Amino acid sequence: MMRTLFLQAPSFDGYDGGAGARYQMKREVKSFWYPTWLAQPAALVEGSKLIDAPAHDQSWDDIKHEVDERDLVILHTSTPSFRQDVHTAELIKARNPKIMIGLIGAKVAVETQKSMEASTAIDFVARNEFDFTIKDVADGIPLSEIKGISWRNEAGEIVNNPDRPVIEDMDSLPFVSPIYKRDLTIEKYFGGYLLHPYVSFYTGRGCKSRCTFCLWPQTVGGHNYRTRSIPHVIEEVKYVMREMPQVKEIFFDDDTLTDNRERVAALAVELGKLGITWSCNAKANVPYETLKVMKENGLRLLLVGYESGNQQILHNIKKGLRTDVARQFTKDCHKLGIVIHGTFILGLPGETEETIEETINYAKEIDPHTIQVSLAAPYPGTFLYKQATENGWFDGTDHLLTDGGNQIAQLSYPHLPAALIFDKVEEFYKRFYFRPSKIWSIVSEMLRDWDMMKRRLREGVEFFDFLRRRKEAA
């Protein structure tokens, strides 16, 4: 077995590059998602170690000694972080020329040749679902015999091996939580809407929705929702409860846990027996009866992608959601006491100043507890990227962030320039949060809980700093 290091490389200060992050960037408030897609193969490789440098505020100088006694380094990369990750790979190779370096992530899955050509420090990339691929490499199987990789042979030629079939038996994957406990400081992981500390992991992979902008189902996870058995999930939950008793909430990071309503209801009943608090991603179309079962069995919060308040835009992005259904879903959640963190995206195809206004008013009307407003991001490998390049909405570059790690408006339309879309994000936040009813809701929450008081004050400082950074980037 090769001595293997799994690495989320040092990057911008406060940059959330973990594969659990839907958009890799610097957040409005300090937030870090667990590097689950690195932890999963790490759990398969005996004697491995996982380092998540951004979340632990580690620089190259802090971690460079870790590569001295290693045979293999696996780096997770993304489109926004790729240049920095390649630089890290070159630093590793310069320090330990004998080490083998492999890259994983959606970026290298869809731009394999381009990624390999970026630097000779990269020995191979693992395409698509890579858990057992990496185990094969760490087991010392010759690269020429491993499915699912592209690699550099002794002549320097790039060789593309056959694809590896996707994993159908999800119970064949070990738990990631023991890797979190072994290698990570879980208190370093924050979610603006999650209780702290929290733990997140997947109960399945894939999403049947076809949203044109969404990265993971179109690149690595696929559109077939493959799930772990409920007993397998429950055993991992029990592990977290037993070994990490400080955890206040478990977040199930499946793209859409509610895709299978019968399963999520059955899972909720088993979670209810344990008395834990949990949250998950959901589509805004879950019926009241299912929501009620979830709430009665420990559900606290749903992360919901509303994206837009304009029905035509939802059609344009193949969201498969009606605004009237989303309105009823939200009313049901409010009635049941389920907290909602709503996400919205500005600049999607069909956006105008009028549709942005419609979405802001829609968000105020349905009134989720908290929101995130993102800019449409055309990641390579998505239908949105293909659509945007073909229509000349952007130039196809991978420059999705400022040099400081903040997201920029990539898409620009003849009737709606990128600068205007960028400015509307700040307006959206201000008009949503600076309402008397919303201010009172947040203040009331703070007054009921001293820890929440300290947390919201910290987040308030970070949020206003985020607005300041946006003005500097404009």
mmCIF file of N, CA, C and O in Angstrom, residues 244-323:
data_model
loop_
_atom_site.group_PDB
_atom_site.id
_atom_site.type_symbol
_atom_site.label_atom_id
_atom_site.label_comp_id
_atom_site.label_asym_id
_atom_site.label_seq_id
_atom_site.Cartn_x
_atom_site.Cartn_y
_atom_site.Cartn_z
ATOM 1 N N MET A 244 -18.438 11.538 18.306
ATOM 2 C CA MET A 244 -18.359 12.997 18.217
ATOM 3 C C MET A 244 -19.576 13.613 18.912
ATOM 4 O O MET A 244 -20.441 14.213 18.267
ATOM 5 N N PRO A 245 -19.665 13.443 20.214
ATOM 6 C CA PRO A 245 -20.871 13.866 20.942
ATOM 7 C C PRO A 245 -21.120 15.369 20.915
ATOM 8 O O PRO A 245 -22.227 15.815 21.234
ATOM 9 N N GLN A 246 -20.108 16.160 20.531
ATOM 10 C CA GLN A 246 -20.296 17.607 20.472
ATOM 11 C C GLN A 246 -21.112 18.037 19.253
ATOM 12 O O GLN A 246 -21.551 19.193 19.170
ATOM 13 N N VAL A 247 -21.294 17.142 18.293
ATOM 14 C CA VAL A 247 -22.037 17.480 17.072
ATOM 15 C C VAL A 247 -23.495 17.782 17.408
ATOM 16 O O VAL A 247 -24.179 16.992 18.062
ATOM 17 N N LYS A 248 -23.979 18.926 16.931
ATOM 18 C CA LYS A 248 -25.351 19.356 17.220
ATOM 19 C C LYS A 248 -26.316 19.077 16.077
ATOM 20 O O LYS A 248 -27.532 19.171 16.270
ATOM 21 N N GLU A 249 -25.768 18.768 14.899
ATOM 22 C CA GLU A 249 -26.639 18.556 13.749
ATOM 23 C C GLU A 249 -25.907 17.738 12.699
ATOM 24 O O GLU A 249 -24.703 17.901 12.496
ATOM 25 N N ILE A 250 -26.647 16.858 12.023
ATOM 26 C CA ILE A 250 -26.112 16.119 10.890
ATOM 27 C C ILE A 250 -26.814 16.613 9.636
ATOM 28 O O ILE A 250 -28.044 16.685 9.585
ATOM 29 N N PHE A 251 -26.005 16.972 8.641
ATOM 30 C CA PHE A 251 -26.540 17.428 7.364
ATOM 31 C C PHE A 251 -26.283 16.355 6.321
ATOM 32 O O PHE A 251 -25.134 15.961 6.098
ATOM 33 N N PHE A 252 -27.356 15.870 5.693
ATOM 34 C CA PHE A 252 -27.231 14.880 4.633
ATOM 35 C C PHE A 252 -27.071 15.623 3.314
ATOM 36 O O PHE A 252 -27.987 16.302 2.853
ATOM 37 N N ASP A 253 -25.876 15.474 2.714
ATOM 38 C CA ASP A 253 -25.467 16.341 1.620
ATOM 39 C C ASP A 253 -25.836 15.801 0.237
ATOM 40 O O ASP A 253 -25.358 16.321 -0.773
ATOM 41 N N ASP A 254 -26.681 14.795 0.165
ATOM 42 C CA ASP A 254 -27.172 14.324 -1.125
ATOM 43 C C ASP A 254 -27.692 15.516 -1.920
ATOM 44 O O ASP A 254 -28.311 16.420 -1.353
ATOM 45 N N ASP A 255 -27.481 15.496 -3.234
ATOM 46 C CA ASP A 255 -27.950 16.616 -4.053
ATOM 47 C C ASP A 255 -29.412 16.937 -3.760
ATOM 48 O O ASP A 255 -29.787 18.103 -3.632
ATOM 49 N N THR A 256 -30.237 15.911 -3.678
ATOM 50 C CA THR A 256 -31.653 16.095 -3.323
ATOM 51 C C THR A 256 -32.115 14.854 -2.570
ATOM 52 O O THR A 256 -32.565 13.870 -3.173
ATOM 53 N N LEU A 257 -32.015 14.890 -1.248
ATOM 54 C CA LEU A 257 -32.391 13.732 -0.438
ATOM 55 C C LEU A 257 -33.861 13.375 -0.642
ATOM 56 O O LEU A 257 -34.257 12.215 -0.532
ATOM 57 N N THR A 258 -34.682 14.377 -0.968
ATOM 58 C CA THR A 258 -36.123 14.149 -1.108
ATOM 59 C C THR A 258 -36.514 13.628 -2.487
ATOM 60 O O THR A 258 -37.707 13.510 -2.785
ATOM 61 N N ASP A 259 -35.523 13.315 -3.343
ATOM 62 C CA ASP A 259 -35.839 12.734 -4.652
ATOM 63 C C ASP A 259 -36.650 11.446 -4.509
ATOM 64 O O ASP A 259 -37.529 11.163 -5.322
ATOM 65 N N ASN A 260 -36.314 10.653 -3.493
ATOM 66 C CA ASN A 260 -37.033 9.416 -3.211
ATOM 67 C C ASN A 260 -37.844 9.630 -1.935
ATOM 68 O O ASN A 260 -37.327 9.478 -0.832
ATOM 69 N N ARG A 261 -39.110 9.995 -2.101
ATOM 70 C CA ARG A 261 -39.918 10.403 -0.935
ATOM 71 C C ARG A 261 -40.209 9.253 0.005
ATOM 72 O O ARG A 261 -40.230 9.426 1.227
ATOM 73 N N GLU A 262 -40.438 8.072 -0.553
ATOM 74 C CA GLU A 262 -40.703 6.913 0.297
ATOM 75 C C GLU A 262 -39.485 6.601 1.161
ATOM 76 O O GLU A 262 -39.602 6.322 2.358
ATOM 77 N N ARG A 263 -38.299 6.689 0.546
ATOM 78 C CA ARG A 263 -37.071 6.408 1.291
ATOM 79 C C ARG A 263 -36.803 7.456 2.343
ATOM 80 O O ARG A 263 -36.422 7.125 3.477
ATOM 81 N N VAL A 264 -36.984 8.746 2.009
ATOM 82 C CA VAL A 264 -36.666 9.788 2.987
ATOM 83 C C VAL A 264 -37.611 9.714 4.177
ATOM 84 O O VAL A 264 -37.215 9.975 5.316
ATOM 85 N N ALA A 265 -38.862 9.318 3.944
ATOM 86 C CA ALA A 265 -39.803 9.164 5.059
ATOM 87 C C ALA A 265 -39.372 7.995 5.947
ATOM 88 O O ALA A 265 -39.396 8.098 7.189
ATOM 89 N N ALA A 266 -38.963 6.886 5.320
ATOM 90 C CA ALA A 266 -38.512 5.727 6.103
ATOM 91 C C ALA A 266 -37.228 6.049 6.864
ATOM 92 O O ALA A 266 -37.065 5.649 8.035
ATOM 93 N N LEU A 267 -36.318 6.774 6.225
ATOM 94 C CA LEU A 267 -35.081 7.185 6.893
ATOM 95 C C LEU A 267 -35.397 8.098 8.070
ATOM 96 O O LEU A 267 -34.807 7.956 9.156
ATOM 97 N N ALA A 268 -36.329 9.023 7.869
ATOM 98 C CA ALA A 268 -36.695 9.952 8.939
ATOM 99 C C ALA A 268 -37.195 9.209 10.172
ATOM 100 O O ALA A 268 -36.835 9.553 11.310
ATOM 101 N N VAL A 269 -38.012 8.181 9.959
ATOM 102 C CA VAL A 269 -38.554 7.412 11.092
ATOM 103 C C VAL A 269 -37.423 6.774 11.894
ATOM 104 O O VAL A 269 -37.427 6.792 13.136
ATOM 105 N N GLU A 270 -36.429 6.226 11.200
ATOM 106 C CA GLU A 270 -35.299 5.614 11.901
ATOM 107 C C GLU A 270 -34.445 6.660 12.613
ATOM 108 O O GLU A 270 -33.941 6.424 13.710
ATOM 109 N N LEU A 271 -34.282 7.832 11.991
ATOM 110 C CA LEU A 271 -33.542 8.915 12.643
ATOM 111 C C LEU A 271 -34.278 9.399 13.884
ATOM 112 O O LEU A 271 -33.664 9.741 14.906
ATOM 113 N N GLY A 272 -35.615 9.420 13.788
ATOM 114 C CA GLY A 272 -36.424 9.850 14.935
ATOM 115 C C GLY A 272 -36.209 8.972 16.148
ATOM 116 O O GLY A 272 -36.255 9.449 17.292
ATOM 117 N N LYS A 273 -35.964 7.696 15.937
ATOM 118 C CA LYS A 273 -35.730 6.778 17.048
ATOM 119 C C LYS A 273 -34.439 7.113 17.788
ATOM 120 O O LYS A 273 -34.282 6.774 18.962
ATOM 121 N N LEU A 274 -33.502 7.775 17.087
ATOM 122 C CA LEU A 274 -32.219 8.129 17.701
ATOM 123 C C LEU A 274 -32.264 9.479 18.400
ATOM 124 O O LEU A 274 -31.350 9.834 19.150
ATOM 125 N N GLY A 275 -33.294 10.281 18.085
ATOM 126 C CA GLY A 275 -33.436 11.582 18.736
ATOM 127 C C GLY A 275 -32.439 12.624 18.279
ATOM 128 O O GLY A 275 -32.108 13.551 19.029
ATOM 129 N N ILE A 276 -31.953 12.514 17.042
ATOM 130 C CA ILE A 276 -30.969 13.481 16.563
ATOM 131 C C ILE A 276 -31.646 14.629 15.808
ATOM 132 O O ILE A 276 -32.789 14.525 15.364
ATOM 133 N N THR A 277 -30.912 15.725 15.675
ATOM 134 C CA THR A 277 -31.335 16.847 14.843
ATOM 135 C C THR A 277 -30.620 16.732 13.499
ATOM 136 O O THR A 277 -29.406 16.517 13.454
ATOM 137 N N TRP A 278 -31.396 16.859 12.404
ATOM 138 C CA TRP A 278 -30.793 16.681 11.089
ATOM 139 C C TRP A 278 -31.393 17.656 10.089
ATOM 140 O O TRP A 278 -32.466 18.221 10.292
ATOM 141 N N SER A 279 -30.678 17.830 8.970
ATOM 142 C CA SER A 279 -31.105 18.718 7.896
ATOM 143 C C SER A 279 -30.660 18.101 6.576
ATOM 144 O O SER A 279 -29.852 17.170 6.556
ATOM 145 N N CYS A 280 -31.161 18.658 5.464
ATOM 146 C CA CYS A 280 -30.795 18.088 4.163
ATOM 147 C C CYS A 280 -31.135 19.055 3.034
ATOM 148 O O CYS A 280 -31.820 20.058 3.241
ATOM 149 N N ASN A 281 -30.657 18.720 1.832
ATOM 150 C CA ASN A 281 -31.063 19.423 0.616
ATOM 151 C C ASN A 281 -32.415 18.895 0.161
ATOM 152 O O ASN A 281 -32.675 17.690 0.231
ATOM 153 N N ALA A 282 -33.265 19.792 -0.325
ATOM 154 C CA ALA A 282 -34.590 19.379 -0.789
ATOM 155 C C ALA A 282 -35.020 20.222 -1.973
ATOM 156 O O ALA A 282 -34.619 21.378 -2.104
ATOM 157 N N LYS A 283 -35.833 19.640 -2.826
ATOM 158 C CA LYS A 283 -36.481 20.378 -3.892
ATOM 159 C C LYS A 283 -37.790 20.935 -3.354
ATOM 160 O O LYS A 283 -38.436 20.313 -2.503
ATOM 161 N N ALA A 284 -38.191 22.099 -3.850
ATOM 162 C CA ALA A 284 -39.363 22.783 -3.292
ATOM 163 C C ALA A 284 -40.669 22.206 -3.832
ATOM 164 O O ALA A 284 -41.563 22.926 -4.281
ATOM 165 N N ASN A 285 -40.771 20.869 -3.769
ATOM 166 C CA ASN A 285 -41.982 20.215 -4.241
ATOM 167 C C ASN A 285 -42.397 19.046 -3.355
ATOM 168 O O ASN A 285 -43.189 18.198 -3.768
ATOM 169 N N VAL A 286 -41.853 18.991 -2.141
ATOM 170 C CA VAL A 286 -42.151 17.883 -1.236
ATOM 171 C C VAL A 286 -43.538 18.081 -0.635
ATOM 172 O O VAL A 286 -43.838 19.162 -0.107
ATOM 173 N N PRO A 287 -44.421 17.089 -0.694
ATOM 174 C CA PRO A 287 -45.779 17.254 -0.166
ATOM 175 C C PRO A 287 -45.815 17.366 1.351
ATOM 176 O O PRO A 287 -44.894 16.902 2.048
ATOM 177 N N TYR A 288 -46.868 17.941 1.835
ATOM 178 C CA TYR A 288 -47.037 18.203 3.263
ATOM 179 C C TYR A 288 -46.883 16.933 4.093
ATOM 180 O O TYR A 288 -46.236 16.946 5.148
ATOM 181 N N GLU A 289 -47.461 15.830 3.637
ATOM 182 C CA GLU A 289 -47.448 14.590 4.416
ATOM 183 C C GLU A 289 -46.016 14.106 4.650
ATOM 184 O O GLU A 289 -45.673 13.663 5.749
ATOM 185 N N THR A 290 -45.178 14.200 3.621
ATOM 186 C CA THR A 290 -43.779 13.786 3.771
ATOM 187 C C THR A 290 -43.027 14.749 4.676
ATOM 188 O O THR A 290 -42.234 14.331 5.537
ATOM 189 N N LEU A 291 -43.252 16.043 4.495
ATOM 190 C CA LEU A 291 -42.611 17.046 5.346
ATOM 191 C C LEU A 291 -42.969 16.819 6.811
ATOM 192 O O LEU A 291 -42.122 16.951 7.704
ATOM 193 N N LYS A 292 -44.216 16.469 7.067
ATOM 194 C CA LYS A 292 -44.682 16.251 8.435
ATOM 195 C C LYS A 292 -43.948 15.081 9.078
ATOM 196 O O LYS A 292 -43.499 15.171 10.239
ATOM 197 N N VAL A 293 -43.775 13.986 8.336
ATOM 198 C CA VAL A 293 -43.035 12.835 8.858
ATOM 199 C C VAL A 293 -41.589 13.233 9.159
ATOM 200 O O VAL A 293 -41.025 12.871 10.201
ATOM 201 N N MET A 294 -40.986 13.994 8.263
ATOM 202 C CA MET A 294 -39.606 14.423 8.457
ATOM 203 C C MET A 294 -39.474 15.303 9.693
ATOM 204 O O MET A 294 -38.579 15.118 10.522
ATOM 205 N N LYS A 295 -40.364 16.269 9.826
ATOM 206 C CA LYS A 295 -40.310 17.192 10.956
ATOM 207 C C LYS A 295 -40.529 16.467 12.284
ATOM 208 O O LYS A 295 -39.825 16.739 13.272
ATOM 209 N N GLU A 296 -41.457 15.534 12.313
ATOM 210 C CA GLU A 296 -41.765 14.813 13.550
ATOM 211 C C GLU A 296 -40.631 13.900 13.978
ATOM 212 O O GLU A 296 -40.617 13.406 15.107
ATOM 213 N N ASN A 297 -39.677 13.686 13.074
ATOM 214 C CA ASN A 297 -38.567 12.781 13.380
ATOM 215 C C ASN A 297 -37.206 13.469 13.330
ATOM 216 O O ASN A 297 -36.207 12.865 12.949
ATOM 217 N N GLY A 298 -37.184 14.746 13.719
ATOM 218 C CA GLY A 298 -35.912 15.418 13.965
ATOM 219 C C GLY A 298 -35.439 16.388 12.913
ATOM 220 O O GLY A 298 -34.408 17.045 13.101
ATOM 221 N N LEU A 299 -36.152 16.498 11.770
ATOM 222 C CA LEU A 299 -35.727 17.460 10.754
ATOM 223 C C LEU A 299 -35.820 18.883 11.305
ATOM 224 O O LEU A 299 -36.850 19.279 11.847
ATOM 225 N N ARG A 300 -34.749 19.654 11.143
ATOM 226 C CA ARG A 300 -34.759 21.051 11.573
ATOM 227 C C ARG A 300 -34.816 22.000 10.387
ATOM 228 O O ARG A 300 -35.570 22.965 10.396
ATOM 229 N N LEU A 301 -34.011 21.724 9.342
ATOM 230 C CA LEU A 301 -33.827 22.701 8.270
ATOM 231 C C LEU A 301 -33.742 21.998 6.920
ATOM 232 O O LEU A 301 -33.212 20.895 6.801
ATOM 233 N N LEU A 302 -34.233 22.692 5.907
ATOM 234 C CA LEU A 302 -34.071 22.263 4.522
ATOM 235 C C LEU A 302 -33.309 23.333 3.757
ATOM 236 O O LEU A 302 -33.613 24.519 3.869
ATOM 237 N N LEU A 303 -32.316 22.908 2.978
ATOM 238 C CA LEU A 303 -31.628 23.801 2.054
ATOM 239 C C LEU A 303 -32.323 23.643 0.708
ATOM 240 O O LEU A 303 -32.333 22.555 0.134
ATOM 241 N N VAL A 304 -32.910 24.725 0.225
ATOM 242 C CA VAL A 304 -33.796 24.656 -0.932
ATOM 243 C C VAL A 304 -33.311 25.577 -2.039
ATOM 244 O O VAL A 304 -33.122 26.780 -1.822
ATOM 245 N N GLY A 305 -33.116 25.019 -3.228
ATOM 246 C CA GLY A 305 -32.717 25.822 -4.375
ATOM 247 C C GLY A 305 -33.931 26.349 -5.118
ATOM 248 O O GLY A 305 -34.498 25.654 -5.967
ATOM 249 N N TYR A 306 -34.322 27.581 -4.806
ATOM 250 C CA TYR A 306 -35.438 28.216 -5.537
ATOM 251 C C TYR A 306 -34.942 28.769 -6.871
ATOM 252 O O TYR A 306 -35.690 28.828 -7.840
ATOM 253 N N GLU A 307 -33.733 29.267 -6.877
ATOM 254 C CA GLU A 307 -33.026 29.825 -8.043
ATOM 255 C C GLU A 307 -33.641 31.121 -8.554
ATOM 256 O O GLU A 307 -32.977 32.141 -8.628
ATOM 257 N N SER A 308 -34.915 31.099 -8.945
ATOM 258 C CA SER A 308 -35.553 32.285 -9.527
ATOM 259 C C SER A 308 -37.035 32.295 -9.186
ATOM 260 O O SER A 308 -37.649 31.242 -8.966
ATOM 261 N N GLY A 309 -37.597 33.490 -9.174
ATOM 262 C CA GLY A 309 -39.041 33.626 -8.982
ATOM 263 C C GLY A 309 -39.789 33.744 -10.289
ATOM 264 O O GLY A 309 -41.017 33.911 -10.294
ATOM 265 N N ASN A 310 -39.069 33.637 -11.394
ATOM 266 C CA ASN A 310 -39.676 33.744 -12.718
ATOM 267 C C ASN A 310 -39.839 32.354 -13.317
ATOM 268 O O ASN A 310 -38.850 31.624 -13.467
ATOM 269 N N GLN A 311 -41.072 32.013 -13.687
ATOM 270 C CA GLN A 311 -41.336 30.662 -14.164
ATOM 271 C C GLN A 311 -40.598 30.334 -15.459
ATOM 272 O O GLN A 311 -40.110 29.222 -15.639
ATOM 273 N N GLN A 312 -40.479 31.294 -16.351
ATOM 274 C CA GLN A 312 -39.813 31.020 -17.621
ATOM 275 C C GLN A 312 -38.332 30.703 -17.415
ATOM 276 O O GLN A 312 -37.780 29.833 -18.082
ATOM 277 N N ILE A 313 -37.702 31.407 -16.479
ATOM 278 C CA ILE A 313 -36.296 31.107 -16.196
ATOM 279 C C ILE A 313 -36.160 29.691 -15.647
ATOM 280 O O ILE A 313 -35.248 28.948 -16.027
ATOM 281 N N LEU A 314 -37.075 29.279 -14.787
ATOM 282 C CA LEU A 314 -37.040 27.912 -14.270
ATOM 283 C C LEU A 314 -37.184 26.899 -15.403
ATOM 284 O O LEU A 314 -36.544 25.843 -15.397
ATOM 285 N N HIS A 315 -38.024 27.226 -16.383
ATOM 286 C CA HIS A 315 -38.125 26.359 -17.568
ATOM 287 C C HIS A 315 -36.810 26.369 -18.344
ATOM 288 O O HIS A 315 -36.330 25.327 -18.806
ATOM 289 N N ASN A 316 -36.220 27.551 -18.496
ATOM 290 C CA ASN A 316 -34.978 27.682 -19.268
ATOM 291 C C ASN A 316 -33.844 26.832 -18.700
ATOM 292 O O ASN A 316 -33.010 26.311 -19.452
ATOM 293 N N ILE A 317 -33.798 26.720 -17.383
ATOM 294 C CA ILE A 317 -32.705 25.972 -16.744
ATOM 295 C C ILE A 317 -33.106 24.521 -16.433
ATOM 296 O O ILE A 317 -32.369 23.806 -15.765
ATOM 297 N N LYS A 318 -34.292 24.116 -16.916
ATOM 298 C CA LYS A 318 -34.778 22.735 -16.743
ATOM 299 C C LYS A 318 -34.866 22.347 -15.274
ATOM 300 O O LYS A 318 -34.522 21.230 -14.877
ATOM 301 N N LYS A 319 -35.350 23.298 -14.478
ATOM 302 C CA LYS A 319 -35.445 23.080 -13.044
ATOM 303 C C LYS A 319 -36.504 22.040 -12.689
ATOM 304 O O LYS A 319 -36.392 21.350 -11.669
ATOM 305 N N GLY A 320 -37.544 21.947 -13.503
ATOM 306 C CA GLY A 320 -38.608 21.002 -13.192
ATOM 307 C C GLY A 320 -39.379 21.393 -11.953
ATOM 308 O O GLY A 320 -39.755 20.539 -11.131
ATOM 309 N N LEU A 321 -39.645 22.694 -11.809
ATOM 310 C CA LEU A 321 -40.321 23.212 -10.619
ATOM 311 C C LEU A 321 -41.251 24.340 -11.018
ATOM 312 O O LEU A 321 -40.885 25.189 -11.824
ATOM 313 N N ARG A 322 -42.449 24.338 -10.443
ATOM 314 C CA ARG A 322 -43.397 25.433 -10.663
ATOM 315 C C ARG A 322 -43.385 26.356 -9.448
ATOM 316 O O ARG A 322 -43.324 25.903 -8.306
ATOM 317 N N THR A 323 -43.460 27.646 -9.701
ATOM 318 C CA THR A 323 -43.410 28.607 -8.590
ATOM 319 C C THR A 323 -44.611 28.457 -7.665
ATOM 320 O O THR A 323 -44.495 28.690 -6.460
#
